[in-house]
CSV table of C-alpha atoms in Angstrom, one decimal:
chain,number,residue,atom,x,y,z
A,236,MET,CA,46.0,-11.4,45.6
A,237,ALA,CA,48.4,-10.4,48.5
A,238,VAL,CA,45.7,-10.7,51.1
A,239,VAL,CA,44.3,-13.8,49.7
A,240,GLU,CA,47.8,-15.5,49.6
A,241,GLU,CA,48.4,-14.9,53.2
A,242,LEU,CA,44.9,-16.3,54.2
A,243,LEU,CA,45.0,-19.4,52.0
A,244,PRO,CA,47.5,-22.4,51.8
A,245,VAL,CA,49.4,-22.9,48.6
A,246,THR,CA,47.1,-25.4,47.1
A,247,SER,CA,44.1,-23.3,47.7
A,248,ARG,CA,45.7,-20.4,46.3
A,249,SER,CA,46.5,-22.5,43.1
A,250,ALA,CA,43.0,-23.6,42.9
A,251,LEU,CA,41.6,-20.2,43.4
A,252,LEU,CA,43.9,-18.8,40.7
A,253,GLY,CA,42.8,-21.5,38.3
A,254,ILE,CA,39.2,-20.8,38.8
A,255,LEU,CA,39.8,-17.0,38.4
A,256,LEU,CA,41.7,-17.7,35.0
A,257,MET,CA,39.0,-20.1,33.9
A,258,LEU,CA,36.2,-17.4,34.7
A,259,LEU,CA,38.3,-14.7,32.9
A,260,SER,CA,38.7,-16.9,29.8
A,261,VAL,CA,34.9,-17.8,29.8
A,262,LEU,CA,34.0,-14.1,30.2
A,263,TYR,CA,36.4,-13.0,27.4
A,264,PHE,CA,35.2,-15.7,25.2
A,265,PHE,CA,31.5,-14.7,25.4
A,266,SER,CA,32.2,-11.0,25.2
A,267,SER,CA,34.5,-11.4,22.1
A,268,ARG,CA,31.8,-13.9,20.7
A,269,SER,CA,29.2,-11.4,21.2
A,270,ARG,CA,31.1,-8.5,19.7
A,271,SER,CA,32.1,-10.5,16.7
A,272,GLN,CA,28.3,-11.7,16.4
A,273,LYS,CA,27.0,-8.0,16.5
A,274,LYS,CA,29.6,-6.8,13.9
A,275,GLU,CA,29.1,-9.9,11.6
A,276,LYS,CA,25.3,-10.0,11.7
A,277,GLU,CA,23.9,-6.7,12.1
A,278,PRO,CA,22.8,-5.1,8.8
A,279,PRO,CA,25.0,-2.1,8.0
A,280,GLY,CA,23.9,1.4,7.7
A,281,PRO,CA,24.8,5.0,8.3
A,282,LYS,CA,25.9,5.9,11.8
A,283,PRO,CA,23.1,7.4,13.9
A,284,LEU,CA,23.2,10.5,16.2
A,285,PRO,CA,21.8,10.2,19.7
A,286,ILE,CA,18.0,10.5,19.8
A,287,LEU,CA,17.8,11.8,16.3
A,288,GLY,CA,19.1,8.7,14.6
A,289,ASN,CA,19.6,9.2,10.9
A,290,LEU,CA,17.1,11.8,10.7
A,291,LEU,CA,19.4,14.2,9.0
A,292,HIS,CA,20.0,11.7,6.2
A,293,LEU,CA,16.4,11.6,5.2
A,294,ASP,CA,14.0,14.0,3.1
A,295,LEU,CA,10.9,13.5,5.1
A,296,LYS,CA,9.1,14.6,1.8
A,297,ARG,CA,10.5,11.9,-0.2
A,298,PRO,CA,12.0,9.3,2.2
A,299,HIS,CA,11.9,6.6,-0.3
A,300,LEU,CA,14.3,8.5,-2.4
A,301,SER,CA,16.7,8.8,0.6
A,302,LEU,CA,16.4,5.2,1.3
A,303,LEU,CA,17.0,4.1,-2.3
A,304,SER,CA,20.1,6.3,-2.2
A,305,MET,CA,21.3,4.4,0.8
A,306,SER,CA,20.7,1.1,-0.6
A,307,LYS,CA,23.2,2.0,-3.2
A,308,GLN,CA,25.8,2.6,-0.6
A,309,TYR,CA,24.9,-0.1,2.1
A,310,GLY,CA,23.4,-2.9,0.0
A,311,SER,CA,20.0,-4.7,-0.3
A,312,VAL,CA,19.5,-5.3,3.5
A,313,PHE,CA,20.6,-2.2,5.7
A,314,THR,CA,19.7,-0.5,9.0
A,315,VAL,CA,18.4,3.2,9.3
A,316,HIS,CA,17.6,4.7,12.7
A,317,LEU,CA,14.2,6.7,12.5
A,318,GLY,CA,14.8,8.7,15.6
A,319,PRO,CA,15.7,6.3,18.4
A,320,ARG,CA,14.2,3.3,16.5
A,321,LYS,CA,16.2,0.9,14.6
A,322,VAL,CA,14.6,-0.2,11.3
A,323,VAL,CA,15.8,-2.7,8.6
A,324,VAL,CA,15.2,-1.8,4.9
A,325,LEU,CA,14.9,-4.4,2.2
A,326,SER,CA,15.8,-3.3,-1.4
A,327,GLY,CA,15.8,-5.0,-4.8
A,328,TYR,CA,13.4,-7.5,-6.2
A,329,GLU,CA,15.3,-10.7,-5.2
A,330,THR,CA,15.9,-9.5,-1.5
A,331,ILE,CA,12.3,-8.6,-1.1
A,332,LYS,CA,10.9,-11.7,-2.7
A,333,GLN,CA,13.0,-13.8,-0.5
A,334,ALA,CA,11.8,-12.0,2.6
A,335,LEU,CA,8.0,-11.6,1.8
A,336,VAL,CA,7.3,-14.8,-0.4
A,337,ASN,CA,10.0,-17.3,0.5
A,338,ARG,CA,10.0,-16.5,4.2
A,339,ALA,CA,6.5,-15.0,4.4
A,340,GLU,CA,5.7,-16.0,8.1
A,341,GLU,CA,8.8,-14.5,9.5
A,342,PHE,CA,7.9,-11.1,7.9
A,343,GLU,CA,4.2,-11.2,8.0
A,344,ASN,CA,3.4,-9.0,10.9
A,345,ARG,CA,2.4,-5.2,10.5
A,346,ASP,CA,4.5,-2.7,12.3
A,347,LEU,CA,2.1,-0.7,14.4
A,348,ASN,CA,3.6,2.7,14.8
A,349,PRO,CA,1.9,5.3,17.1
A,350,LEU,CA,-0.5,6.7,14.6
A,351,PHE,CA,-1.6,3.3,13.1
A,352,THR,CA,-2.3,2.1,16.6
A,353,GLU,CA,-4.0,5.0,17.8
A,354,TYR,CA,-6.1,5.1,14.4
A,355,ASN,CA,-7.1,1.4,14.1
A,356,GLN,CA,-6.8,0.3,17.6
A,357,GLY,CA,-5.7,-3.2,16.5
A,358,TYR,CA,-9.0,-3.9,14.5
A,359,GLY,CA,-9.6,-4.4,10.8
A,360,ILE,CA,-7.2,-5.8,8.3
A,361,LEU,CA,-4.5,-3.3,7.5
A,362,PHE,CA,-3.2,-2.6,10.9
A,363,SER,CA,-3.8,-5.6,13.1
A,364,ASN,CA,-1.9,-8.7,13.7
A,365,GLY,CA,-2.2,-12.4,14.9
A,366,LYS,CA,-5.7,-13.9,15.2
A,367,ASN,CA,-7.5,-10.8,14.5
A,368,TRP,CA,-5.7,-10.1,11.3
A,369,LYS,CA,-5.9,-13.5,10.0
A,370,THR,CA,-9.6,-13.9,10.7
A,371,MET,CA,-10.6,-10.7,9.0
A,372,ARG,CA,-8.3,-11.1,6.0
A,373,ARG,CA,-9.9,-14.7,5.7
A,374,PHE,CA,-13.3,-13.4,5.9
A,375,THR,CA,-12.8,-10.5,3.6
A,376,LEU,CA,-11.0,-12.5,0.9
A,377,SER,CA,-13.8,-15.2,0.9
A,378,THR,CA,-16.5,-12.6,1.0
A,379,LEU,CA,-15.1,-10.5,-1.9
A,380,ARG,CA,-14.8,-13.8,-4.0
A,381,ASP,CA,-18.5,-14.6,-3.2
A,382,LEU,CA,-19.5,-11.0,-4.3
A,383,GLY,CA,-17.6,-11.6,-7.6
A,384,MET,CA,-14.2,-10.0,-7.1
A,385,GLY,CA,-12.5,-10.6,-10.2
A,386,LYS,CA,-15.5,-12.2,-12.0
A,387,LYS,CA,-18.6,-11.1,-13.9
A,388,GLY,CA,-20.1,-9.8,-10.6
A,389,SER,CA,-17.7,-7.0,-10.1
A,390,GLU,CA,-17.1,-6.5,-13.7
A,391,GLU,CA,-20.7,-5.3,-14.1
A,392,LYS,CA,-20.4,-2.9,-11.2
A,393,ILE,CA,-17.3,-1.3,-12.8
A,394,ILE,CA,-18.8,-1.2,-16.4
A,395,GLU,CA,-21.7,0.7,-14.9
A,396,GLU,CA,-19.6,3.1,-12.9
A,397,THR,CA,-17.6,3.8,-16.4
A,398,CYS,CA,-20.7,5.2,-17.8
A,399,TYR,CA,-21.2,7.7,-15.0
A,400,LEU,CA,-17.6,8.9,-15.1
A,401,ARG,CA,-17.8,9.3,-18.9
A,402,GLU,CA,-20.9,11.6,-18.4
A,403,VAL,CA,-18.9,13.6,-16.0
A,404,PHE,CA,-16.1,14.0,-18.4
A,405,GLU,CA,-18.3,15.0,-21.2
A,406,GLN,CA,-19.9,17.8,-19.1
A,407,PHE,CA,-16.5,19.6,-19.4
A,408,LYS,CA,-16.9,19.8,-23.2
A,409,GLY,CA,-13.1,19.5,-23.8
A,410,LYS,CA,-12.3,22.5,-21.2
A,411,PRO,CA,-9.6,22.0,-18.5
A,412,PHE,CA,-10.6,20.3,-15.4
A,413,ARG,CA,-9.1,18.3,-12.3
A,414,THR,CA,-9.8,14.5,-13.1
A,415,SER,CA,-8.9,13.4,-9.3
A,416,GLU,CA,-12.3,14.1,-7.9
A,417,PRO,CA,-14.6,12.5,-10.4
A,418,VAL,CA,-12.1,9.6,-10.8
A,419,SER,CA,-12.1,9.2,-6.8
A,420,TYR,CA,-15.9,9.1,-6.7
A,421,ALA,CA,-16.1,6.5,-9.5
A,422,VAL,CA,-13.7,4.0,-7.9
A,423,SER,CA,-15.0,4.6,-4.5
A,424,ASN,CA,-18.5,3.7,-5.8
A,425,VAL,CA,-17.1,0.3,-7.0
A,426,ILE,CA,-16.0,-0.3,-3.5
A,427,SER,CA,-19.1,1.0,-1.9
A,428,ALA,CA,-21.3,-1.2,-4.3
A,429,ILE,CA,-19.2,-4.3,-3.2
A,430,VAL,CA,-19.4,-3.3,0.6
A,431,TYR,CA,-22.7,-1.8,1.2
A,432,GLY,CA,-24.5,-3.2,-2.0
A,433,SER,CA,-25.3,0.2,-3.5
A,434,ARG,CA,-23.6,3.2,-4.9
A,435,PHE,CA,-23.8,7.0,-4.3
A,436,GLU,CA,-24.5,9.9,-6.6
A,437,TYR,CA,-21.4,11.9,-7.2
A,438,THR,CA,-23.2,15.1,-5.8
A,439,ASP,CA,-24.2,13.3,-2.4
A,440,PRO,CA,-22.6,15.5,0.2
A,441,VAL,CA,-22.1,12.7,2.7
A,442,PHE,CA,-20.3,10.7,0.0
A,443,ILE,CA,-18.1,13.5,-1.0
A,444,ASP,CA,-17.2,14.0,2.6
A,445,MET,CA,-16.1,10.6,3.1
A,446,VAL,CA,-14.0,10.4,-0.1
A,447,THR,CA,-12.4,13.6,0.9
A,448,GLN,CA,-11.8,12.7,4.4
A,449,ALA,CA,-10.0,9.3,3.2
A,450,LYS,CA,-8.0,11.0,0.6
A,451,GLU,CA,-6.8,13.7,3.0
A,452,ASN,CA,-5.9,11.2,5.7
A,453,ILE,CA,-3.7,9.3,3.4
A,454,ARG,CA,-2.0,12.4,2.2
A,455,LEU,CA,-1.4,13.8,5.8
A,456,VAL,CA,-0.1,10.3,7.0
A,457,GLY,CA,2.8,10.8,4.7
A,458,SER,CA,3.6,14.4,5.9
A,459,ALA,CA,6.8,15.1,7.5
A,460,SER,CA,5.2,15.9,10.9
A,461,ILE,CA,3.5,12.6,11.1
A,462,GLN,CA,6.6,11.0,10.5
A,463,LEU,CA,8.2,12.9,13.2
A,464,TYR,CA,5.4,12.1,15.5
A,465,ASN,CA,5.8,8.4,14.8
A,466,MET,CA,9.5,8.8,15.7
A,467,PHE,CA,8.8,11.0,18.9
A,468,PRO,CA,5.1,10.2,20.0
A,469,TRP,CA,5.6,12.8,22.9
A,470,LEU,CA,5.1,15.5,20.2
A,471,CYS,CA,1.5,14.7,19.8
A,472,SER,CA,0.1,17.9,21.2
A,473,TRP,CA,2.1,20.0,18.7
A,474,VAL,CA,1.3,18.0,15.7
A,475,LYS,CA,-1.8,19.5,13.9
A,476,ASN,CA,-1.9,17.0,11.1
A,477,ARG,CA,-2.4,14.4,13.9
A,478,LYS,CA,-5.4,16.1,15.2
A,479,ARG,CA,-6.8,16.6,11.7
A,480,ILE,CA,-6.5,12.8,10.9
A,481,MET,CA,-8.3,12.0,14.1
A,482,ILE,CA,-11.1,14.4,13.4
A,483,ASN,CA,-11.5,12.9,10.0
A,484,ARG,CA,-11.3,9.5,11.3
A,485,GLU,CA,-14.2,10.2,13.9
A,486,GLN,CA,-16.2,11.4,11.3
A,487,PHE,CA,-15.6,8.6,8.9
A,488,VAL,CA,-16.4,6.1,11.4
A,489,LYS,CA,-19.7,7.7,12.4
A,490,GLU,CA,-20.8,7.6,8.9
A,491,VAL,CA,-19.8,4.0,8.3
A,492,THR,CA,-21.4,3.1,11.7
A,493,ARG,CA,-24.7,4.8,10.3
A,494,LEU,CA,-24.8,3.1,7.0
A,495,ALA,CA,-24.0,-0.3,8.5
A,496,GLY,CA,-26.8,0.4,11.2
A,497,LYS,CA,-29.4,1.0,8.3
A,498,LEU,CA,-28.2,-2.4,6.5
A,499,GLN,CA,-28.6,-4.5,9.6
A,500,GLU,CA,-32.2,-3.4,10.1
A,501,THR,CA,-33.0,-5.2,6.7
A,502,VAL,CA,-30.3,-8.0,6.4
A,503,ASN,CA,-31.4,-11.2,4.6
A,504,PRO,CA,-29.1,-14.1,5.2
A,505,GLN,CA,-30.4,-15.5,1.9
A,506,ASP,CA,-29.8,-12.5,-0.2
A,507,CYS,CA,-26.7,-10.6,1.1
A,508,ARG,CA,-26.3,-7.3,-0.7
A,509,GLY,CA,-22.5,-6.6,0.3
A,510,LEU,CA,-19.9,-7.4,2.6
A,511,VAL,CA,-21.5,-5.5,5.4
A,512,ASP,CA,-24.6,-8.0,5.3
A,513,TYR,CA,-22.1,-11.0,5.0
A,514,PHE,CA,-20.5,-9.7,8.5
A,515,PHE,CA,-23.8,-9.3,10.2
A,516,VAL,CA,-24.8,-12.9,9.1
A,517,ARG,CA,-21.4,-14.3,10.3
A,518,GLN,CA,-21.7,-12.4,13.7
A,519,GLN,CA,-25.0,-13.8,14.2
A,520,LYS,CA,-23.9,-17.4,13.7
A,521,GLU,CA,-20.9,-16.6,16.1
A,522,GLU,CA,-23.2,-15.4,18.8
A,523,GLU,CA,-25.6,-18.4,18.4
A,524,SER,CA,-22.6,-20.6,18.8
A,525,GLY,CA,-22.0,-19.5,22.2
A,526,ASP,CA,-18.5,-18.1,21.5
A,527,ARG,CA,-18.3,-14.9,23.6
A,528,ASN,CA,-14.7,-14.2,22.3
A,529,HIS,CA,-15.5,-14.2,18.6
A,530,LEU,CA,-14.0,-11.4,16.5
A,531,PHE,CA,-17.0,-10.5,14.4
A,532,HIS,CA,-17.9,-7.4,16.4
A,533,LYS,CA,-18.7,-3.8,15.7
A,534,ASN,CA,-15.1,-2.5,15.8
A,535,ASN,CA,-13.7,-5.2,13.3
A,536,LEU,CA,-16.6,-4.3,11.0
A,537,ILE,CA,-16.1,-0.6,11.2
A,538,TYR,CA,-12.3,-0.8,10.6
A,539,THR,CA,-12.5,-3.4,7.9
A,540,VAL,CA,-14.8,-1.3,5.9
A,541,THR,CA,-12.7,1.9,6.7
A,542,ASN,CA,-9.6,0.0,5.4
A,543,LEU,CA,-11.1,-1.3,2.3
A,544,PHE,CA,-12.7,2.1,1.4
A,545,ALA,CA,-9.6,4.2,2.1
A,546,ALA,CA,-6.9,1.8,0.5
A,547,GLY,CA,-9.3,0.6,-2.3
A,548,THR,CA,-10.2,4.2,-3.3
A,549,ASP,CA,-6.8,5.8,-3.2
A,550,THR,CA,-4.4,3.4,-5.0
A,551,THR,CA,-6.8,2.7,-7.9
A,552,ALA,CA,-7.9,6.4,-8.4
A,553,ALA,CA,-4.2,7.7,-8.1
A,554,THR,CA,-3.1,5.1,-10.8
A,555,LEU,CA,-6.0,6.1,-13.1
A,556,CYS,CA,-5.0,10.0,-12.6
A,557,TRP,CA,-1.6,9.1,-13.4
A,558,ALA,CA,-2.8,7.2,-16.6
A,559,PHE,CA,-4.7,10.2,-18.0
A,560,LEU,CA,-1.8,12.5,-17.2
A,561,LEU,CA,0.9,10.3,-18.8
A,562,MET,CA,-1.6,9.9,-22.0
A,563,ALA,CA,-1.4,13.7,-22.3
A,564,LYS,CA,2.4,13.6,-21.7
A,565,TYR,CA,3.0,10.8,-24.2
A,566,PRO,CA,0.4,11.3,-27.1
A,567,HIS,CA,2.0,8.8,-29.3
A,568,VAL,CA,1.3,6.2,-26.7
A,569,GLN,CA,-2.2,7.4,-26.3
A,570,ASP,CA,-2.7,7.2,-30.2
A,571,GLN,CA,-1.3,3.7,-30.3
A,572,VAL,CA,-3.7,2.5,-27.3
A,573,GLN,CA,-6.5,4.0,-29.2
A,574,LYS,CA,-5.7,2.4,-32.5
A,575,GLU,CA,-5.5,-0.9,-30.7
A,576,ILE,CA,-8.9,-0.3,-29.0
A,577,ASP,CA,-10.7,0.8,-32.1
A,578,ARG,CA,-9.4,-2.3,-34.1
A,579,VAL,CA,-10.2,-4.9,-31.4
A,580,ILE,CA,-13.4,-3.4,-29.7
A,581,GLY,CA,-14.7,-0.8,-32.0
A,582,GLY,CA,-17.7,1.1,-30.3
A,583,ARG,CA,-18.9,-1.8,-28.1
A,584,GLN,CA,-18.3,-2.0,-24.4
A,585,ALA,CA,-14.8,-3.3,-23.5
A,586,ARG,CA,-15.0,-6.5,-21.3
A,587,MET,CA,-12.2,-8.2,-19.3
A,588,GLU,CA,-12.1,-11.1,-21.9
A,589,ASP,CA,-10.7,-8.4,-24.3
A,590,ARG,CA,-7.5,-8.0,-22.4
A,591,LYS,CA,-5.8,-10.9,-24.0
A,592,ASP,CA,-6.3,-9.3,-27.4
A,593,LEU,CA,-5.2,-5.8,-26.4
A,594,PRO,CA,-1.5,-6.6,-25.7
A,595,TYR,CA,-0.2,-2.9,-26.1
A,596,THR,CA,-3.0,-1.6,-24.0
A,597,ASN,CA,-2.2,-4.1,-21.4
A,598,ALA,CA,1.4,-3.4,-21.4
A,599,VAL,CA,0.8,0.4,-20.9
A,600,ILE,CA,-1.5,-0.1,-17.9
A,601,HIS,CA,1.3,-2.1,-16.2
A,602,GLU,CA,3.9,0.4,-17.3
A,603,ILE,CA,1.7,3.1,-15.8
A,604,GLN,CA,1.5,1.1,-12.5
A,605,ARG,CA,5.3,0.5,-12.4
A,606,ILE,CA,6.3,4.3,-13.1
A,607,ALA,CA,3.6,5.7,-10.8
A,608,ASN,CA,5.1,3.7,-7.9
A,609,ILE,CA,2.0,4.4,-5.9
A,610,VAL,CA,3.2,3.0,-2.6
A,611,PRO,CA,6.9,3.3,-2.7
A,612,MET,CA,7.7,2.1,0.7
A,613,SER,CA,4.8,-0.4,1.0
A,614,LEU,CA,3.4,-0.5,4.4
A,615,PRO,CA,5.9,-1.4,7.2
A,616,HIS,CA,6.2,-5.0,8.4
A,617,THR,CA,7.9,-6.5,11.6
A,618,THR,CA,9.6,-9.7,12.1
A,619,THR,CA,7.6,-12.3,14.2
A,620,CYS,CA,10.7,-14.1,15.4
A,621,ASP,CA,14.5,-13.7,15.4
A,622,VAL,CA,15.5,-13.9,11.7
A,623,HIS,CA,18.9,-14.9,9.9
A,624,PHE,CA,18.5,-13.3,6.7
A,625,GLN,CA,21.1,-12.9,4.0
A,626,GLY,CA,24.0,-13.3,6.7
A,627,TYR,CA,22.5,-10.7,8.9
A,628,PHE,CA,20.6,-11.1,12.3
A,629,ILE,CA,17.3,-9.4,12.6
A,630,LYS,CA,15.8,-9.3,16.1
A,631,LYS,CA,12.2,-10.3,16.7
A,632,GLY,CA,9.8,-7.4,16.4
A,633,THR,CA,12.2,-5.3,14.4
A,634,CYS,CA,10.4,-2.8,11.9
A,635,VAL,CA,11.1,-3.9,8.3
A,636,ILE,CA,10.4,-1.7,5.2
A,637,PRO,CA,10.2,-3.4,2.0
A,638,LEU,CA,11.2,-0.6,-0.4
A,639,LEU,CA,8.8,-1.3,-3.3
A,640,THR,CA,10.2,1.4,-5.3
A,641,SER,CA,13.6,-0.4,-5.5
A,642,VAL,CA,11.7,-3.3,-7.2
A,643,LEU,CA,9.7,-1.2,-9.6
A,644,ARG,CA,12.8,0.7,-10.5
A,645,ASP,CA,15.4,-2.1,-10.3
A,646,GLU,CA,18.2,-1.7,-12.7
A,647,ASN,CA,18.7,-5.4,-12.8
A,648,GLU,CA,15.1,-6.1,-13.9
A,649,TRP,CA,14.1,-3.2,-16.1
A,650,LYS,CA,15.8,-1.9,-19.3
A,651,SER,CA,15.1,1.7,-18.6
A,652,PRO,CA,13.7,1.7,-15.0
A,653,ASN,CA,13.4,5.5,-14.8
A,654,THR,CA,11.6,6.0,-18.1
A,655,PHE,CA,8.0,5.5,-19.2
A,656,ASN,CA,8.4,2.5,-21.5
A,657,PRO,CA,5.6,0.2,-22.4
A,658,GLU,CA,8.1,-2.1,-24.1
A,659,HIS,CA,8.9,-3.3,-20.7
A,660,PHE,CA,5.8,-5.6,-20.9
A,661,LEU,CA,6.2,-6.7,-24.6
A,662,ASP,CA,8.2,-9.3,-26.3
A,663,ASP,CA,9.6,-8.9,-29.8
A,664,LYS,CA,6.3,-9.8,-31.3
A,665,GLY,CA,4.3,-7.1,-29.5
A,666,GLN,CA,2.6,-9.6,-27.3
A,667,PHE,CA,2.2,-9.0,-23.5
A,668,VAL,CA,4.7,-10.5,-21.2
A,669,LYS,CA,4.3,-10.9,-17.3
A,670,ARG,CA,7.2,-9.9,-15.3
A,671,GLU,CA,7.9,-11.3,-11.9
A,672,SER,CA,9.4,-8.1,-10.6
A,673,PHE,CA,6.3,-6.3,-11.1
A,674,LEU,CA,5.1,-5.9,-7.5
A,675,PRO,CA,2.9,-2.8,-7.2
A,676,PHE,CA,0.6,-4.7,-4.8
A,677,SER,CA,3.4,-6.1,-2.7
A,678,ALA,CA,3.9,-9.7,-2.1
A,679,GLY,CA,3.4,-12.5,0.3
A,680,HIS,CA,1.0,-12.8,3.2
A,681,ARG,CA,0.4,-9.0,3.2
A,682,VAL,CA,-0.4,-8.7,-0.5
A,683,CYS,CA,-3.3,-6.4,-1.3
A,684,VAL,CA,-6.7,-8.1,-0.7
A,685,GLY,CA,-8.1,-6.3,-3.5
A,686,GLU,CA,-5.5,-6.9,-6.2
A,687,SER,CA,-7.7,-8.7,-8.7
A,688,LEU,CA,-10.4,-5.9,-8.3
A,689,ALA,CA,-7.9,-3.2,-8.8
A,690,LYS,CA,-6.6,-5.0,-11.8
A,691,MET,CA,-10.1,-5.2,-13.3
A,692,GLU,CA,-11.0,-1.5,-12.5
A,693,LEU,CA,-7.8,-0.2,-14.1
A,694,PHE,CA,-8.4,-2.1,-17.3
A,695,LEU,CA,-12.1,-1.4,-17.7
A,696,PHE,CA,-11.9,2.3,-16.6
A,697,PHE,CA,-8.8,3.0,-18.7
A,698,THR,CA,-10.0,1.2,-22.0
A,699,SER,CA,-13.7,2.6,-21.7
A,700,ILE,CA,-12.3,6.2,-21.1
A,701,LEU,CA,-9.6,6.2,-23.7
A,702,GLN,CA,-12.3,4.6,-26.2
A,703,HIS,CA,-14.2,7.9,-25.8
A,704,PHE,CA,-11.7,10.5,-24.8
A,705,SER,CA,-8.2,11.8,-25.7
A,706,PHE,CA,-6.3,13.7,-23.2
A,707,THR,CA,-4.3,16.9,-23.9
A,708,PRO,CA,-2.6,19.6,-21.6
A,709,PRO,CA,-4.6,22.7,-21.0
A,710,PRO,CA,-4.4,25.6,-23.6
A,711,GLY,CA,-1.1,27.4,-23.3
A,712,VAL,CA,0.7,24.3,-21.7
A,713,SER,CA,3.1,22.0,-23.7
A,714,GLU,CA,3.3,18.2,-23.2
A,715,GLU,CA,7.0,19.0,-22.0
A,716,GLN,CA,5.6,21.2,-19.3
A,717,LEU,CA,3.4,18.7,-17.7
A,718,ASP,CA,4.9,17.9,-14.3
A,719,LEU,CA,5.3,14.3,-13.2
A,720,THR,CA,6.3,15.3,-9.8
A,721,PRO,CA,4.2,13.3,-7.3
A,722,ALA,CA,2.6,15.0,-4.4
A,723,VAL,CA,3.8,14.4,-0.9
A,724,GLY,CA,1.8,11.6,0.9
A,725,LEU,CA,1.7,7.9,2.1
A,726,THR,CA,0.8,7.1,-1.6
A,727,LEU,CA,2.3,8.9,-4.5
A,728,SER,CA,-0.6,10.7,-6.4
A,729,PRO,CA,0.0,13.4,-9.2
A,730,CYS,CA,0.2,16.9,-7.9
A,731,PRO,CA,-3.2,19.0,-8.4
A,732,HIS,CA,-3.4,19.6,-12.1
A,733,GLU,CA,-6.0,20.3,-14.8
A,734,MET,CA,-6.2,18.7,-18.3
A,735,CYS,CA,-8.6,18.5,-21.2
A,736,ALA,CA,-10.6,15.4,-22.1
A,737,VAL,CA,-11.6,15.8,-25.8
A,738,VAL,CA,-14.4,13.7,-27.1
A,739,ARG,CA,-13.1,11.5,-29.9
A,740,ASN,CA,-14.7,11.0,-33.2
A,741,ALA,CA,-13.7,7.3,-33.6
């Protein structure tokens, strides 16, 4: 200032001083405002380490349990750093409903981590965004409805498959066996009948490979090494599970391409056999219209079918495996279910219209879904814009994890959240009660496209199998020794186990 004072007259010095003071005041105002905004609006969370973030706070085999524990400390909206990446976690029924349902458009995008990006390449339903996602989801929903999803059409396909599954169970003659393989084949065949228009034999080696590859990939996606790869993509050369996932994908895509190609040769627009036929008919219409940028091309067909097959098989099959395991674990519940089935249905085939007359059985199925907690962290979302939510600021493009396990185990919503208790879905008169906080299929714009089909499958498979079989632990194993610890994976399936399906003399 001494130099300035020597060069400028008094009035100029005063004016310059005033300008400097004004600039300093403005800078201070904005910097303090920025600091206060950052402190006020960013969701709280554990302090991250450089590069590692909150990696040391997480059990990568059971990340949903780590996040659930954090929610008790930091609240229903909090921040966790997965490596260098900032992620916002939503916990509890009210918070997740507010985000995914009440403000669905702001939270509707799918987070495309390195593996999902590499695997689906932005096509299909599960791992795409924008126009592609909206177009494929709209087409898939309308087509599934045309094919009878949730109606008589799909009911007949499921009933047919229950007969094949019963035959497999009978072959073991009450001796211990693993339920996971035949159950997966049965559920996969329901999807196959809807997608391709026909089912496969359980002994078909190609079909067995497709089911095995889909199940293995879902398991590997939830492994610790894949989670680390998504945090630090430069690790790709050292992650064996990533290589295995991509090999499975290549083989699966090759087979879907072959099956779709065979159907294309005989497609009849007047008599579509399944979703693939509907896709080819729509593709032809788009091409005839002259739209060169239409989305009904090979990649979207392949990855839409892949998404439906993998997601539709794994979640429903895992739930049924939990169902049979829980019936062996809690025989008094199994007895009550069977008594109700015997009284209402007798020896005839169960139908969806029977559900209203089977309140206890319906409650047990819902409680199985709740306690099984198949997709505990849902699939991650991202915000489509800057969001002000519950007093916090969430930047556009932020990864958001709706912690579904916090909904299904919400202490404010369930009387005994960590206990298998069918009474959660029954009133004082023993009638079935719907619960708003029952969200196993997620909610909002990204809710499972096959929700009504899955509900139908669970009811018809469960009632049909319990009508004919009672489940017991293997010889030498007590009910108390049956392990309910889930296996590691993107979804929570029971650990590999054997049990006995004993034919009933009802």
